[in-house]
XYZ file of C-alpha atoms in Angstrom:
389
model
C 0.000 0.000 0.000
C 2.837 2.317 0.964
C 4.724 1.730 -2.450
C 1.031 2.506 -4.478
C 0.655 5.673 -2.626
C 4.359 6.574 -3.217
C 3.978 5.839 -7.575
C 0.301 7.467 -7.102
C 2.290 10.123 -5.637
C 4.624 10.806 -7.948
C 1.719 10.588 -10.519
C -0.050 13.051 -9.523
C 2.543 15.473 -9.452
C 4.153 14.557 -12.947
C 0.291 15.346 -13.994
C 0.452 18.713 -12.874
C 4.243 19.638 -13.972
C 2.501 18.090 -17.302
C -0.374 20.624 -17.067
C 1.668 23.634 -15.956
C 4.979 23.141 -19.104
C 2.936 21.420 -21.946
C 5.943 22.780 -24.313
C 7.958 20.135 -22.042
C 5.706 17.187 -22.685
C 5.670 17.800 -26.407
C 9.513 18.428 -26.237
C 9.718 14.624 -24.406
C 7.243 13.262 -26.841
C 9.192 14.448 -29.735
C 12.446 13.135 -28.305
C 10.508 9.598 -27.253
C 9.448 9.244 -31.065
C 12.803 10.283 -32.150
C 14.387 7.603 -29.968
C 12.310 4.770 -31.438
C 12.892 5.941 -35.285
C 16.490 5.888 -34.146
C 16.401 2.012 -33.612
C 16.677 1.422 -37.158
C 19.757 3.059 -37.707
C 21.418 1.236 -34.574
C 20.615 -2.269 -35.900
C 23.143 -3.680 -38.677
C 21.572 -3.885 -42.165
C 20.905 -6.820 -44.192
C 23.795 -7.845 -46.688
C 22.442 -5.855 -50.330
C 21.226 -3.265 -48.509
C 22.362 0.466 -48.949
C 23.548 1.799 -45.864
C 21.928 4.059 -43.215
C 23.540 7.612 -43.921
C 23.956 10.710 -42.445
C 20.981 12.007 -45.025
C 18.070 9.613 -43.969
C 18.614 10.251 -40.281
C 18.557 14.179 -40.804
C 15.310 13.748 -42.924
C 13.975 11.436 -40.380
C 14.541 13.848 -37.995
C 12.790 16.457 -39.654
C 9.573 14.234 -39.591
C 10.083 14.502 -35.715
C 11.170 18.039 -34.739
C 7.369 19.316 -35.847
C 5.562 17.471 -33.033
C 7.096 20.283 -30.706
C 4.374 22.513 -31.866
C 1.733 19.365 -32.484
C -1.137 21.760 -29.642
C -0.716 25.086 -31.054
C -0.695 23.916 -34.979
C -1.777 19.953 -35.083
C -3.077 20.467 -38.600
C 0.087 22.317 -39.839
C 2.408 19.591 -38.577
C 0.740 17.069 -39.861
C 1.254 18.475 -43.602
C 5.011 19.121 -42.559
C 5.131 15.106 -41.278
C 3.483 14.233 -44.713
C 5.688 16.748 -46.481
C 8.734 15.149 -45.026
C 7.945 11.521 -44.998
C 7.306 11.551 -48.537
C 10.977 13.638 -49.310
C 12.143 10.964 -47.229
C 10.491 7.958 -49.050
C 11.297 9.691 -52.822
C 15.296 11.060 -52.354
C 17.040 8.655 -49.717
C 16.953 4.683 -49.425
C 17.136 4.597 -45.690
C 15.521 2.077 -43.156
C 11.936 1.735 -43.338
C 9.909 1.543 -39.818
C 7.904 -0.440 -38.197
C 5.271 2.212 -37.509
C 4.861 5.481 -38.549
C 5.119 7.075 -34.984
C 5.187 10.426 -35.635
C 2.131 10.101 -37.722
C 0.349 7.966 -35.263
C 1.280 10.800 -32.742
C 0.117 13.503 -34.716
C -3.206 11.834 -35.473
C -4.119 10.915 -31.645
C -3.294 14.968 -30.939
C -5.749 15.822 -33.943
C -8.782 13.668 -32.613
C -8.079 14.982 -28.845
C -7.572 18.884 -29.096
C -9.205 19.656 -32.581
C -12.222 21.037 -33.576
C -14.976 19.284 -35.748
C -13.492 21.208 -39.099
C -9.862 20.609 -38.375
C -10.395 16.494 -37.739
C -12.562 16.253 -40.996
C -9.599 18.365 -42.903
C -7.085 15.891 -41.262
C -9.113 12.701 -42.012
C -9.581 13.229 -45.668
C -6.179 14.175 -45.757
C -5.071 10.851 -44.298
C -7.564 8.901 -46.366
C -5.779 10.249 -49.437
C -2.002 9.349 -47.634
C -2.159 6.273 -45.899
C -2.791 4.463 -49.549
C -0.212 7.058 -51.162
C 2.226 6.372 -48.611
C 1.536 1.963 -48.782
C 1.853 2.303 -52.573
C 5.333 4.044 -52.678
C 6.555 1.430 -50.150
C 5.125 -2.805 -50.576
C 1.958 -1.998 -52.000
C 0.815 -4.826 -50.129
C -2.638 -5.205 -48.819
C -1.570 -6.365 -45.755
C 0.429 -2.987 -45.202
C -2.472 -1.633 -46.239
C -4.829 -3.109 -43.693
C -1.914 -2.544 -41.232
C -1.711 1.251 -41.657
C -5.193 2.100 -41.540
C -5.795 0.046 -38.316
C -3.543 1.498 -36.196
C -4.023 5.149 -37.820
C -8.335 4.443 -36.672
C -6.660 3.319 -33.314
C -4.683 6.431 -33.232
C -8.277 8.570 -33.822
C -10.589 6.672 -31.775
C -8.199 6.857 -28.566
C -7.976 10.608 -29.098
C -11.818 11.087 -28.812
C -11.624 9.161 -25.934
C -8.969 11.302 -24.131
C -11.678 14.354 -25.524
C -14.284 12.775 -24.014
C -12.854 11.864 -20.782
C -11.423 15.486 -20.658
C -14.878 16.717 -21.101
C -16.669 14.128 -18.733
C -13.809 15.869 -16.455
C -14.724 19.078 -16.660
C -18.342 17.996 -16.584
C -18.147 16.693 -12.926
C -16.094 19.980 -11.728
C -18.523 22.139 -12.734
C -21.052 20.294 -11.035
C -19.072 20.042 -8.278
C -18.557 23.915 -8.171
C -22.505 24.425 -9.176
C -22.920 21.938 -5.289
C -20.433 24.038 -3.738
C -22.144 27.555 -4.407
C -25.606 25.813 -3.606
C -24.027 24.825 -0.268
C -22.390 27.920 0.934
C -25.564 29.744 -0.297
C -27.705 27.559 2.190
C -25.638 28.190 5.003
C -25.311 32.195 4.299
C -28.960 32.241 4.101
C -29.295 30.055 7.225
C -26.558 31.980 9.229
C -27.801 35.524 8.359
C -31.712 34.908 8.571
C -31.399 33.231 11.827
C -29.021 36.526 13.048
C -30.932 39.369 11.271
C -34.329 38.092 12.948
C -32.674 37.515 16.394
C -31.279 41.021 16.431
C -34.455 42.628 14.818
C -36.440 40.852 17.512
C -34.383 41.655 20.593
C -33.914 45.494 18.800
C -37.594 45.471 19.139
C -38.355 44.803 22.803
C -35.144 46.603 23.805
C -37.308 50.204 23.906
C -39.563 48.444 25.910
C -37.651 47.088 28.656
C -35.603 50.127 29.247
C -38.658 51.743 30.163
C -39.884 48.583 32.357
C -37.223 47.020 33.142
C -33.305 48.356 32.225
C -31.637 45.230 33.141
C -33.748 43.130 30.771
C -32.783 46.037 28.134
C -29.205 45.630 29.075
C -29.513 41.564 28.268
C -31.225 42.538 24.839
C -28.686 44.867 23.982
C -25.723 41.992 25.220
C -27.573 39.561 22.817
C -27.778 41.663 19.675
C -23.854 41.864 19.969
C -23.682 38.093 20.469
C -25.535 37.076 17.768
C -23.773 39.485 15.404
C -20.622 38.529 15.978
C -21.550 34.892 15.927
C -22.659 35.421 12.493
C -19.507 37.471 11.528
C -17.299 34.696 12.498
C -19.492 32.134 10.520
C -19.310 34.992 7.296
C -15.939 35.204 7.268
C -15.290 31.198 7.681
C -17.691 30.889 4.688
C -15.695 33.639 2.558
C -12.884 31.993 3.283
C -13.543 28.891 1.625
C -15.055 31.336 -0.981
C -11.154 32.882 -1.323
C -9.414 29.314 -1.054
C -11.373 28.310 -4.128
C -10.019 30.875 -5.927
C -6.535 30.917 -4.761
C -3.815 28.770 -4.849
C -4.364 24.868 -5.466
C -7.750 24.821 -3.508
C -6.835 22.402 -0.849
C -6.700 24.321 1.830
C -8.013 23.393 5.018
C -11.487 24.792 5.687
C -12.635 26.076 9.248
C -15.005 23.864 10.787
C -18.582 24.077 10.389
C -20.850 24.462 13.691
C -22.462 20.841 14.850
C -23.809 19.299 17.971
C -21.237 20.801 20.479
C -22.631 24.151 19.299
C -26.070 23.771 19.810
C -25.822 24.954 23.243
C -24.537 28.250 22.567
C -27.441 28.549 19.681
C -30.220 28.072 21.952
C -28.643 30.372 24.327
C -28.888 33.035 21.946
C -32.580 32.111 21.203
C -33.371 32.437 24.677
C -31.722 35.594 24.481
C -35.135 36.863 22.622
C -37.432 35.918 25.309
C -38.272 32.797 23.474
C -38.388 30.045 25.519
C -36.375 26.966 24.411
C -36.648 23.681 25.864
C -33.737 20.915 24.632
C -34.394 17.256 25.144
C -32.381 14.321 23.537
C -33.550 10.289 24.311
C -32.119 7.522 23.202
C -28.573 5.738 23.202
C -26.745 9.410 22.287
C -23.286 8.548 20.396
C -21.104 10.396 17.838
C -22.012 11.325 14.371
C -20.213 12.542 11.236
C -19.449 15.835 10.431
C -21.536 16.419 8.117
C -24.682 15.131 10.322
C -23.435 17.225 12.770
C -23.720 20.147 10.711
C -27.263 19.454 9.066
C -28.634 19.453 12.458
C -27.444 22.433 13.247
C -28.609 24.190 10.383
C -31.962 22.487 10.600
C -32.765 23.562 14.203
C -31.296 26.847 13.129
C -33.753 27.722 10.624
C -36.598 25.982 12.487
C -36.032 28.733 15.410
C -35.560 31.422 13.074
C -39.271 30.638 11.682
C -40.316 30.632 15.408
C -38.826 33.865 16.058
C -39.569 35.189 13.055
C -43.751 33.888 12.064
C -44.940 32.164 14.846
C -45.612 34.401 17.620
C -44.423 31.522 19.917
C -43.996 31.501 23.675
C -42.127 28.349 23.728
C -40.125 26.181 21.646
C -39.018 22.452 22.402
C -35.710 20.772 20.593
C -35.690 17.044 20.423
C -33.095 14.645 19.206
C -34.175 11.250 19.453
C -30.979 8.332 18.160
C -32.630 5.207 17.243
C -30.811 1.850 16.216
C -30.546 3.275 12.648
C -31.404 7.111 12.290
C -31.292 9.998 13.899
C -34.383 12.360 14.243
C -34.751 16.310 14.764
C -38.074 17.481 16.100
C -38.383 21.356 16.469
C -41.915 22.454 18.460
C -43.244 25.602 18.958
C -46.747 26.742 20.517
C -47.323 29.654 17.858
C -49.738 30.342 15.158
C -49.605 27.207 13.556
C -51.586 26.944 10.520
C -51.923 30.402 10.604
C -48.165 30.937 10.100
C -47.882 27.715 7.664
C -48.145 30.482 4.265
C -45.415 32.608 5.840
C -42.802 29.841 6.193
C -43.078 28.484 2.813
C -39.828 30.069 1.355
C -36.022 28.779 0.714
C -35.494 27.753 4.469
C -37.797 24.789 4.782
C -36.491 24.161 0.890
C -33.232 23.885 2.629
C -34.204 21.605 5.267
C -35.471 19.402 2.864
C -32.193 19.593 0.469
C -30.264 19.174 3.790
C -31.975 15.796 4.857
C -31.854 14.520 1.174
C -28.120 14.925 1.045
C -27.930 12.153 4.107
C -30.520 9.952 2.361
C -33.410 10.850 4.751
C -36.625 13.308 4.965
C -38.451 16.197 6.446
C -42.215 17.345 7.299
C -42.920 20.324 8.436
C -46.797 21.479 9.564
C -48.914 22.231 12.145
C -48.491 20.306 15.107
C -50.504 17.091 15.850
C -53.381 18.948 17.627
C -53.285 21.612 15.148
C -51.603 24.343 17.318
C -48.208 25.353 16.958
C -45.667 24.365 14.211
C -43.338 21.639 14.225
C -40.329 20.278 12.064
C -39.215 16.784 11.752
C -36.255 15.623 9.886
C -34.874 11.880 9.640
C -31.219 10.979 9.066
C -30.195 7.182 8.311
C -27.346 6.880 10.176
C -25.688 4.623 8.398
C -26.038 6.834 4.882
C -25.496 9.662 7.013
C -21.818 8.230 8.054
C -21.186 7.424 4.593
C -21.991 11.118 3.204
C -20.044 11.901 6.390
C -16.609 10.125 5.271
């Protein structure tokens, strides 16, 4: 395992040096090819034969030297290859080869990095050379079937690099179309839940310095609480905005809030004058990260509704573990039905996304005696620790 991680390793990083200096990759591909159409000259000729000179290796080297610039002009190098090849095959009697690898190389870079127009130039070019180039050397039908396989082979692997390029940058778009979705949910979450906190406790704050200054005092304490609660949380958020941006995007993000900070949230709450009541039941345990943070954000934006539409005196937080799921029950005593219209925008949307993402559900209605308002939400836990991973 320790040696795969090691050539993985050094894998990954050839792949970006590779992405960062393509001139160098086409530079090593060029002398690669040049290497193998070397070979030929190395090996001692048949008896009859005219010797390798000085003359055929220059010319085959000028076959080679274009694939340098095979991205920035594929369609010009290969006329220089053909141009070449056939100087080669007309003035000098110098060893043949066993493939045509600059060709072949030149062809694969074609069906990869061109455009519709420039392959179908390039293919009816090649349609008219393969059979030019077979009948100058055997005019063999075996060459023949020879050349045009492995020039197809040469094509059809180059769409597939195109494809898989595109599949590529299929899924990281996606993946950066999840990302905004995500840190839009929690911006709305964080800055609803804050705004209506410190409008509420703004409210009453008139109020109690009249009645009752200390209360007034607490209000005031609360407003600067919750706002720089939700500063911190902004500027975590922002951050992982900026590290997506900058440098090679794996840099560490800070962690989310999850059921260590649900204290401190309903603390706040109460801070309002809303009454919060927090149970839990069952066999309570550890959860993944990602759990963690959905039910924080879920209770979050089911007291912001509270606070915000329901009028509500008191509001009771359950988390019940079961053998296989965990469930989030949010209660308040409000309006109700009453209130049901008001809370119909993005935030119970997000609760809902939220509990999808684990593999589990959410309701949200009137409660069951048709007062007050209650949300439920169901995680699996075992999806839930798989998402989690």
């Amino acid at each position: 395992m320790g040696i795969r991680g090691e050539v993985r390793g050094w894998w990954d990083r050839g792949r970006v040096l590779a992405a960062a200096h393509p001139l160098l990759v086409d530079i090593g591909v060029a002398l690669l090819v040049q290497g193998a159409m070397t070979m030929p000259f190395l090996v001692p000729r048949a008896p009859g034969l005219p010797p390798a000179t000085w003359a055929a290796y220059g010319l085959s080297t000028l076959t080679v030297v274009p694939l340098v610039w095979r991205r920035r002009a594929p369609l010009a190098v290969l006329f220089a290859m053909l141009g070449t090849s056939l100087l080669y095959r007309l003035t000098v009697d110098g060893p043949g080869q066993p493939l045509p690898y600059a060709g072949l190389v030149v062809t694969y870079t074609i069906a990869a990095l061109a455009g519709p127009t420039r392959r179908l130039v390039a293919g009816l070019v090649l349609v008219v050379a393969v059979p030019v180039g077979v009948w100058l050397n055997t005019r063999s039908a075996r060459e023949l079937t020879f050349s045009v396989f492995v020039f197809a082979a040469a094509y059809v692997f180059g769409r597939l690099t195109d494809a898989r390029q595109r599949a590529h940058r299929v899924e990281a778009e996606q993946a950066a179309a999840r990302e905004r979705a995500r840190i839009a949910r929690e911006m709305h979450d964080v800055l609803s839940h804050a705004v209506s906190l410190m409008i509420v406790q703004a409210e009453a704050g008139p109020v109690a310095v009249r009645a009752a200054p200390e209360r007034a005092e607490a209000a005031f304490d609360a407003i600067s609480a919750t706002g720089r609660d939700a500063m911190a949380q902004l500027r975590h958020m922002l951050g992982v905005l900026r590290d997506g941006t900058e440098g090679d995007g794996t840099a560490p993000r800070e962690p989310q809030p999850g059921l260590a900070a649900l204290p401190g949230l309903l603390d706040r709450v109460r801070g309002s004058g809303l009454d919060v009541v927090y149970r839990t039941a069952g066999d309570t345990g550890p959860v993944a990260d990602g759990v963690g943070v959905t039910v924080y954000r879920v209770v979050q934006e089911a007291l912001t509704n509270a606070v915000r539409h329901a009028e509500a005196q008191t509001v009771t937080v359950e988390l019940m573990w079961r053998r296989s799921e965990l469930e989030v029950a949010v209660i308040d005593d409000g309006r109700g039905a009453q209130a049901v219209s008001r809370r119909g925008g993005h935030g119970l949307v997000g609760i809902r996304e939220r509990a999808a993402a684990h593999g589990g559900d959410a309701v949200a209605g009137p409660g069951a005696d048709g007062h007050g308002f209650e949300v439920r939400v169901r995680i699996p836990l075992s999806a839930a620790a798989e998402v989690g991973t």
